[in-house]
Amino acid sequence: MLYLNGRFEKAAATTTTLYGASLHYGYAVFEGIRAYNTHNGTRIFKAREHFERLKRSAELVHMPFPWDVNDLIKQTYKLLELNNLKDAYIRPLIYCAPNMQLVAAKDVSIMICAWEWEAYLGNEQLQVCISGYERPNPKSTPIQAKVSGNYVNSILATTEAKAKGFDEALLLDGEGNIAEAPGANIFIEKNGRLYTPPLGNILAGITRATVIELCHVLDIEIIEKHLSVTDLKHADSAFFCGTATEIAGIRSVEEYAFPIKWSESIGATLQRTYKCLVLEKQNYEVII
């Protein structure tokens, strides 16, 4: 079952237009959300933040958003119940009515589906390469919006990385600074501090914001600044984070292997703490 414009329908029975800007031009916005089976039942992690970002994404690309966020959260819980899902990945998508012109949408639909999905990048440490593709110029498209068309860039980068034998790619921005992975933000550790690229050329990840919050709770110094490839290749450790990815340790970037064992890194501490948080375990602030 999925949710479509106020109704729950069987996915196999639903249809969509072949004459819409969403299909032809990537003019759609979406979210990636996770629900967890906690001691207090199934809970959607930061549901409001995700649906508010969905709304903001629509506004940034001039798409209508005629829905109430509270109701969307309610309907998403109902969707999980109907599909008997306790741990799930949730995908809301706003797409356009038939219109082949290159103009802002006037009529839109919303679809929400959910499925069981393990951590997107797996549970092993990753071998990463610097991508030959760059993140789009933020003056060409709103990088802070989760626009479907922007993810062609992500597909190209990941495909390139895997063809070279790596697990994932890391993209730079137009100035040659580290930006992010195709679907995740990055943090690096150096001398007991964490560093992460500032907003502007990257997606304002909700998991990224959560990691920063956890750093404040755990008294870990976190610095947002532009980072070079040289900074990365002199770091002690590094990790990706995102809703689908959760927190994934990086073993190496091309020929450079990080010297700190993952189990002894700040990233591993945050990985354990994050898991306690999403599962609503108590006293997660002392899980070191």
GROMACS .gro file of C-alpha atoms in nm:
model
  288
    1MET     CA    1   0.000   0.000   0.000
    2LEU     CA    2   0.102   0.357  -0.061
    3TYR     CA    3  -0.047   0.697   0.015
    4LEU     CA    4  -0.155   0.900  -0.287
    5ASN     CA    5  -0.336   1.232  -0.264
    6GLY     CA    6  -0.532   1.153   0.050
    7ARG     CA    7  -0.602   0.787  -0.018
    8PHE     CA    8  -0.429   0.457   0.049
    9GLU     CA    9  -0.399   0.244  -0.263
   10LYS     CA   10  -0.223  -0.071  -0.373
   11ALA     CA   11   0.100   0.028  -0.544
   12ALA     CA   12   0.038  -0.207  -0.837
   13ALA     CA   13  -0.298  -0.043  -0.904
   14THR     CA   14  -0.173   0.317  -0.919
   15THR     CA   15  -0.087   0.506  -1.235
   16THR     CA   16   0.084   0.831  -1.323
   17THR     CA   17   0.113   1.054  -1.626
   18LEU     CA   18   0.376   1.007  -1.894
   19TYR     CA   19   0.343   1.374  -1.991
   20GLY     CA   20   0.471   1.548  -1.681
   21ALA     CA   21   0.773   1.766  -1.611
   22SER     CA   22   0.862   1.536  -1.321
   23LEU     CA   23   0.930   1.244  -1.554
   24HIS     CA   24   1.076   1.438  -1.845
   25TYR     CA   25   1.277   1.704  -1.661
   26GLY     CA   26   1.325   1.575  -1.306
   27TYR     CA   27   1.097   1.850  -1.172
   28ALA     CA   28   0.992   1.684  -0.846
   29VAL     CA   29   1.096   1.701  -0.482
   30PHE     CA   30   1.127   1.421  -0.229
   31GLU     CA   31   1.240   1.319   0.117
   32GLY     CA   32   1.411   1.019   0.271
   33ILE     CA   33   1.289   0.933   0.622
   34ARG     CA   34   1.342   0.639   0.856
   35ALA     CA   35   1.113   0.475   1.109
   36TYR     CA   36   1.256   0.260   1.387
   37ASN     CA   37   1.111  -0.012   1.607
   38THR     CA   38   1.178   0.137   1.951
   39HIS     CA   39   1.088   0.036   2.305
   40ASN     CA   40   0.797   0.278   2.269
   41GLY     CA   41   0.672   0.131   1.943
   42THR     CA   42   0.741   0.238   1.587
   43ARG     CA   43   0.870   0.595   1.575
   44ILE     CA   44   0.955   0.807   1.271
   45PHE     CA   45   1.282   0.984   1.342
   46LYS     CA   46   1.251   1.362   1.308
   47ALA     CA   47   0.933   1.333   1.103
   48ARG     CA   48   0.847   1.702   1.136
   49GLU     CA   49   1.192   1.817   1.025
   50HIS     CA   50   1.170   1.598   0.716
   51PHE     CA   51   0.824   1.709   0.611
   52GLU     CA   52   0.910   2.072   0.677
   53ARG     CA   53   1.213   2.030   0.451
   54LEU     CA   54   0.989   1.871   0.188
   55LYS     CA   55   0.770   2.180   0.206
   56ARG     CA   56   1.073   2.407   0.182
   57SER     CA   57   1.206   2.213  -0.118
   58ALA     CA   58   0.875   2.261  -0.296
   59GLU     CA   59   0.878   2.633  -0.222
   60LEU     CA   60   1.234   2.673  -0.350
   61VAL     CA   61   1.141   2.531  -0.691
   62HIS     CA   62   0.801   2.708  -0.705
   63MET     CA   63   0.584   2.400  -0.656
   64PRO     CA   64   0.257   2.429  -0.462
   65PHE     CA   65   0.241   2.260  -0.121
   66PRO     CA   66  -0.129   2.245  -0.027
   67TRP     CA   67  -0.087   1.987   0.251
   68ASP     CA   68  -0.073   2.013   0.629
   69VAL     CA   69   0.251   1.876   0.774
   70ASN     CA   70   0.075   1.736   1.083
   71ASP     CA   71  -0.165   1.543   0.862
   72LEU     CA   72   0.117   1.406   0.647
   73ILE     CA   73   0.291   1.276   0.958
   74LYS     CA   74  -0.034   1.114   1.073
   75GLN     CA   75  -0.090   0.952   0.734
   76THR     CA   76   0.267   0.822   0.727
   77TYR     CA   77   0.216   0.641   1.056
   78LYS     CA   78  -0.103   0.495   0.911
   79LEU     CA   79   0.091   0.385   0.603
   80LEU     CA   80   0.341   0.197   0.821
   81GLU     CA   81   0.057   0.031   1.009
   82LEU     CA   82  -0.120  -0.079   0.690
   83ASN     CA   83   0.202  -0.232   0.558
   84ASN     CA   84   0.294  -0.386   0.894
   85LEU     CA   85   0.628  -0.206   0.891
   86LYS     CA   86   0.815  -0.132   1.212
   87ASP     CA   87   1.163  -0.055   1.077
   88ALA     CA   88   1.124   0.119   0.744
   89TYR     CA   89   1.255   0.369   0.495
   90ILE     CA   90   0.991   0.621   0.390
   91ARG     CA   91   0.986   0.810   0.062
   92PRO     CA   92   0.749   1.108   0.012
   93LEU     CA   93   0.750   1.247  -0.343
   94ILE     CA   94   0.578   1.554  -0.484
   95TYR     CA   95   0.535   1.542  -0.860
   96CYS     CA   96   0.360   1.747  -1.129
   97ALA     CA   97   0.036   1.712  -1.322
   98PRO     CA   98   0.065   1.675  -1.702
   99ASN     CA   99   0.248   1.976  -1.844
  100MET     CA  100   0.537   1.967  -2.089
  101GLN     CA  101   0.622   2.336  -2.071
  102LEU     CA  102   0.925   2.467  -1.883
  103VAL     CA  103   0.722   2.664  -1.631
  104ALA     CA  104   0.646   2.634  -1.260
  105ALA     CA  105   0.395   2.371  -1.159
  106LYS     CA  106   0.037   2.470  -1.081
  107ASP     CA  107  -0.102   2.128  -0.992
  108VAL     CA  108   0.088   1.863  -0.798
  109SER     CA  109   0.038   1.524  -0.636
  110ILE     CA  110   0.195   1.368  -0.330
  111MET     CA  111   0.290   1.003  -0.295
  112ILE     CA  112   0.432   0.840   0.017
  113CYS     CA  113   0.563   0.485   0.011
  114ALA     CA  114   0.770   0.279   0.254
  115TRP     CA  115   0.977  -0.035   0.254
  116GLU     CA  116   1.232  -0.225   0.460
  117TRP     CA  117   1.582  -0.105   0.370
  118GLU     CA  118   1.911  -0.173   0.539
  119ALA     CA  119   2.176   0.099   0.573
  120TYR     CA  120   2.226   0.232   0.221
  121LEU     CA  121   2.606   0.199   0.218
  122GLY     CA  122   2.612  -0.121   0.421
  123ASN     CA  123   2.780  -0.183   0.755
  124GLU     CA  124   3.142  -0.216   0.647
  125GLN     CA  125   3.397   0.061   0.623
  126LEU     CA  126   3.406   0.222   0.282
  127GLN     CA  127   3.671   0.272   0.017
  128VAL     CA  128   3.606   0.610  -0.142
  129CYS     CA  129   3.737   0.798  -0.444
  130ILE     CA  130   3.730   1.166  -0.534
  131SER     CA  131   3.473   1.199  -0.809
  132GLY     CA  132   3.544   1.350  -1.147
  133TYR     CA  133   3.201   1.513  -1.119
  134GLU     CA  134   3.138   1.828  -0.915
  135ARG     CA  135   2.835   1.928  -0.716
  136PRO     CA  136   2.614   2.168  -0.914
  137ASN     CA  137   2.676   2.538  -0.876
  138PRO     CA  138   2.429   2.665  -0.612
  139LYS     CA  139   2.349   2.955  -0.846
  140SER     CA  140   2.224   2.706  -1.105
  141THR     CA  141   1.989   2.505  -0.884
  142PRO     CA  142   1.885   2.520  -0.517
  143ILE     CA  143   2.129   2.274  -0.361
  144GLN     CA  144   1.947   2.291  -0.026
  145ALA     CA  145   1.634   2.145  -0.189
  146LYS     CA  146   1.595   1.771  -0.249
  147VAL     CA  147   1.509   1.806  -0.616
  148SER     CA  148   1.485   1.481  -0.809
  149GLY     CA  149   1.676   1.615  -1.109
  150ASN     CA  150   1.976   1.704  -0.893
  151TYR     CA  151   2.033   1.334  -0.828
  152VAL     CA  152   2.142   1.263  -1.185
  153ASN     CA  153   2.469   1.412  -1.060
  154SER     CA  154   2.466   1.159  -0.776
  155ILE     CA  155   2.399   0.865  -1.007
  156LEU     CA  156   2.688   0.962  -1.233
  157ALA     CA  157   2.929   0.999  -0.941
  158THR     CA  158   2.838   0.668  -0.777
  159THR     CA  159   2.844   0.483  -1.110
  160GLU     CA  160   3.190   0.623  -1.182
  161ALA     CA  161   3.318   0.521  -0.837
  162LYS     CA  162   3.191   0.164  -0.860
  163ALA     CA  163   3.333   0.125  -1.211
  164LYS     CA  164   3.674   0.208  -1.061
  165GLY     CA  165   3.630  -0.050  -0.785
  166PHE     CA  166   3.537   0.185  -0.501
  167ASP     CA  167   3.234   0.169  -0.273
  168GLU     CA  168   3.133   0.532  -0.305
  169ALA     CA  169   3.234   0.872  -0.439
  170LEU     CA  170   3.311   1.204  -0.275
  171LEU     CA  171   3.227   1.513  -0.477
  172LEU     CA  172   3.396   1.852  -0.465
  173ASP     CA  173   3.231   2.188  -0.519
  174GLY     CA  174   3.318   2.432  -0.796
  175GLU     CA  175   3.597   2.583  -0.585
  176GLY     CA  176   3.770   2.248  -0.533
  177ASN     CA  177   3.656   2.212  -0.172
  178ILE     CA  178   3.509   1.891  -0.032
  179ALA     CA  179   3.131   1.895  -0.067
  180GLU     CA  180   2.958   1.565   0.005
  181ALA     CA  181   2.891   1.212  -0.112
  182PRO     CA  182   2.620   1.146  -0.373
  183GLY     CA  183   2.366   1.089  -0.094
  184ALA     CA  184   2.537   1.175   0.234
  185ASN     CA  185   2.729   1.446   0.418
  186ILE     CA  186   3.088   1.400   0.536
  187PHE     CA  187   3.273   1.462   0.862
  188ILE     CA  188   3.647   1.426   0.919
  189GLU     CA  189   3.839   1.383   1.244
  190LYS     CA  190   4.173   1.549   1.313
  191ASN     CA  191   4.349   1.575   1.652
  192GLY     CA  192   4.033   1.502   1.851
  193ARG     CA  193   3.814   1.753   1.665
  194LEU     CA  194   3.549   1.701   1.399
  195TYR     CA  195   3.526   1.910   1.083
  196THR     CA  196   3.252   1.929   0.824
  197PRO     CA  197   3.191   2.150   0.518
  198PRO     CA  198   2.965   2.452   0.582
  199LEU     CA  199   2.624   2.495   0.423
  200GLY     CA  200   2.610   2.662   0.085
  201ASN     CA  201   2.731   2.397  -0.159
  202ILE     CA  202   2.581   2.095   0.019
  203LEU     CA  203   2.244   1.961   0.123
  204ALA     CA  204   2.148   2.069   0.475
  205GLY     CA  205   2.123   1.710   0.595
  206ILE     CA  206   1.896   1.632   0.888
  207THR     CA  207   2.133   1.357   1.000
  208ARG     CA  208   2.419   1.606   0.963
  209ALA     CA  209   2.235   1.843   1.198
  210THR     CA  210   2.174   1.554   1.440
  211VAL     CA  211   2.545   1.466   1.444
  212ILE     CA  212   2.628   1.828   1.526
  213GLU     CA  213   2.370   1.822   1.809
  214LEU     CA  214   2.524   1.502   1.947
  215CYS     CA  215   2.869   1.658   1.936
  216HIS     CA  216   2.742   1.937   2.161
  217VAL     CA  217   2.591   1.681   2.401
  218LEU     CA  218   2.913   1.476   2.411
  219ASP     CA  219   3.138   1.784   2.433
  220ILE     CA  220   3.308   1.702   2.102
  221GLU     CA  221   3.447   2.008   1.929
  222ILE     CA  222   3.285   2.048   1.588
  223ILE     CA  223   3.403   2.302   1.332
  224GLU     CA  224   3.225   2.393   1.008
  225LYS     CA  225   3.476   2.514   0.750
  226HIS     CA  226   3.584   2.465   0.391
  227LEU     CA  227   3.800   2.154   0.360
  228SER     CA  228   4.042   2.056   0.086
  229VAL     CA  229   4.134   1.713  -0.043
  230THR     CA  230   4.469   1.765   0.131
  231ASP     CA  231   4.284   1.819   0.461
  232LEU     CA  232   4.099   1.493   0.404
  233LYS     CA  233   4.412   1.298   0.319
  234HIS     CA  234   4.583   1.415   0.638
  235ALA     CA  235   4.285   1.338   0.864
  236ASP     CA  236   4.273   1.072   1.134
  237SER     CA  237   3.935   0.930   1.032
  238ALA     CA  238   3.619   1.020   0.843
  239PHE     CA  239   3.258   0.914   0.800
  240PHE     CA  240   2.948   0.974   0.590
  241CYS     CA  241   2.605   1.037   0.740
  242GLY     CA  242   2.253   1.057   0.606
  243THR     CA  243   1.907   0.918   0.669
  244ALA     CA  244   1.950   0.623   0.433
  245THR     CA  245   2.319   0.579   0.520
  246GLU     CA  246   2.287   0.651   0.894
  247ILE     CA  247   2.657   0.673   0.996
  248ALA     CA  248   2.912   0.489   0.782
  249GLY     CA  249   3.284   0.482   0.850
  250ILE     CA  250   3.533   0.546   0.570
  251ARG     CA  251   3.837   0.318   0.557
  252SER     CA  252   4.028   0.501   0.287
  253VAL     CA  253   4.015   0.776   0.026
  254GLU     CA  254   4.192   0.650  -0.284
  255GLU     CA  255   4.547   0.559  -0.174
  256TYR     CA  256   4.515   0.716   0.172
  257ALA     CA  257   4.406   0.487   0.458
  258PHE     CA  258   4.293   0.660   0.776
  259PRO     CA  259   4.533   0.580   1.063
  260ILE     CA  260   4.286   0.558   1.352
  261LYS     CA  261   4.099   0.231   1.390
  262TRP     CA  262   3.729   0.291   1.327
  263SER     CA  263   3.634   0.143   1.665
  264GLU     CA  264   3.851   0.404   1.838
  265SER     CA  265   3.733   0.703   1.631
  266ILE     CA  266   3.494   0.983   1.716
  267GLY     CA  267   3.277   0.859   1.430
  268ALA     CA  268   3.232   0.520   1.595
  269THR     CA  269   3.128   0.690   1.919
  270LEU     CA  270   2.873   0.896   1.728
  271GLN     CA  271   2.755   0.589   1.538
  272ARG     CA  272   2.673   0.410   1.864
  273THR     CA  273   2.517   0.722   2.013
  274TYR     CA  274   2.307   0.787   1.704
  275LYS     CA  275   2.171   0.434   1.716
  276CYS     CA  276   2.073   0.479   2.080
  277LEU     CA  277   1.902   0.806   1.990
  278VAL     CA  278   1.692   0.673   1.703
  279LEU     CA  279   1.594   0.367   1.907
  280GLU     CA  280   1.497   0.599   2.194
  281LYS     CA  281   1.726   0.431   2.444
  282GLN     CA  282   1.786   0.635   2.754
  283ASN     CA  283   2.115   0.791   2.863
  284TYR     CA  284   2.258   0.784   2.513
  285GLU     CA  285   2.483   1.073   2.611
  286VAL     CA  286   2.706   0.836   2.808
  287ILE     CA  287   2.746   0.572   2.534
  288ILE     CA  288   3.115   0.636   2.462
   0.00000   0.00000   0.00000
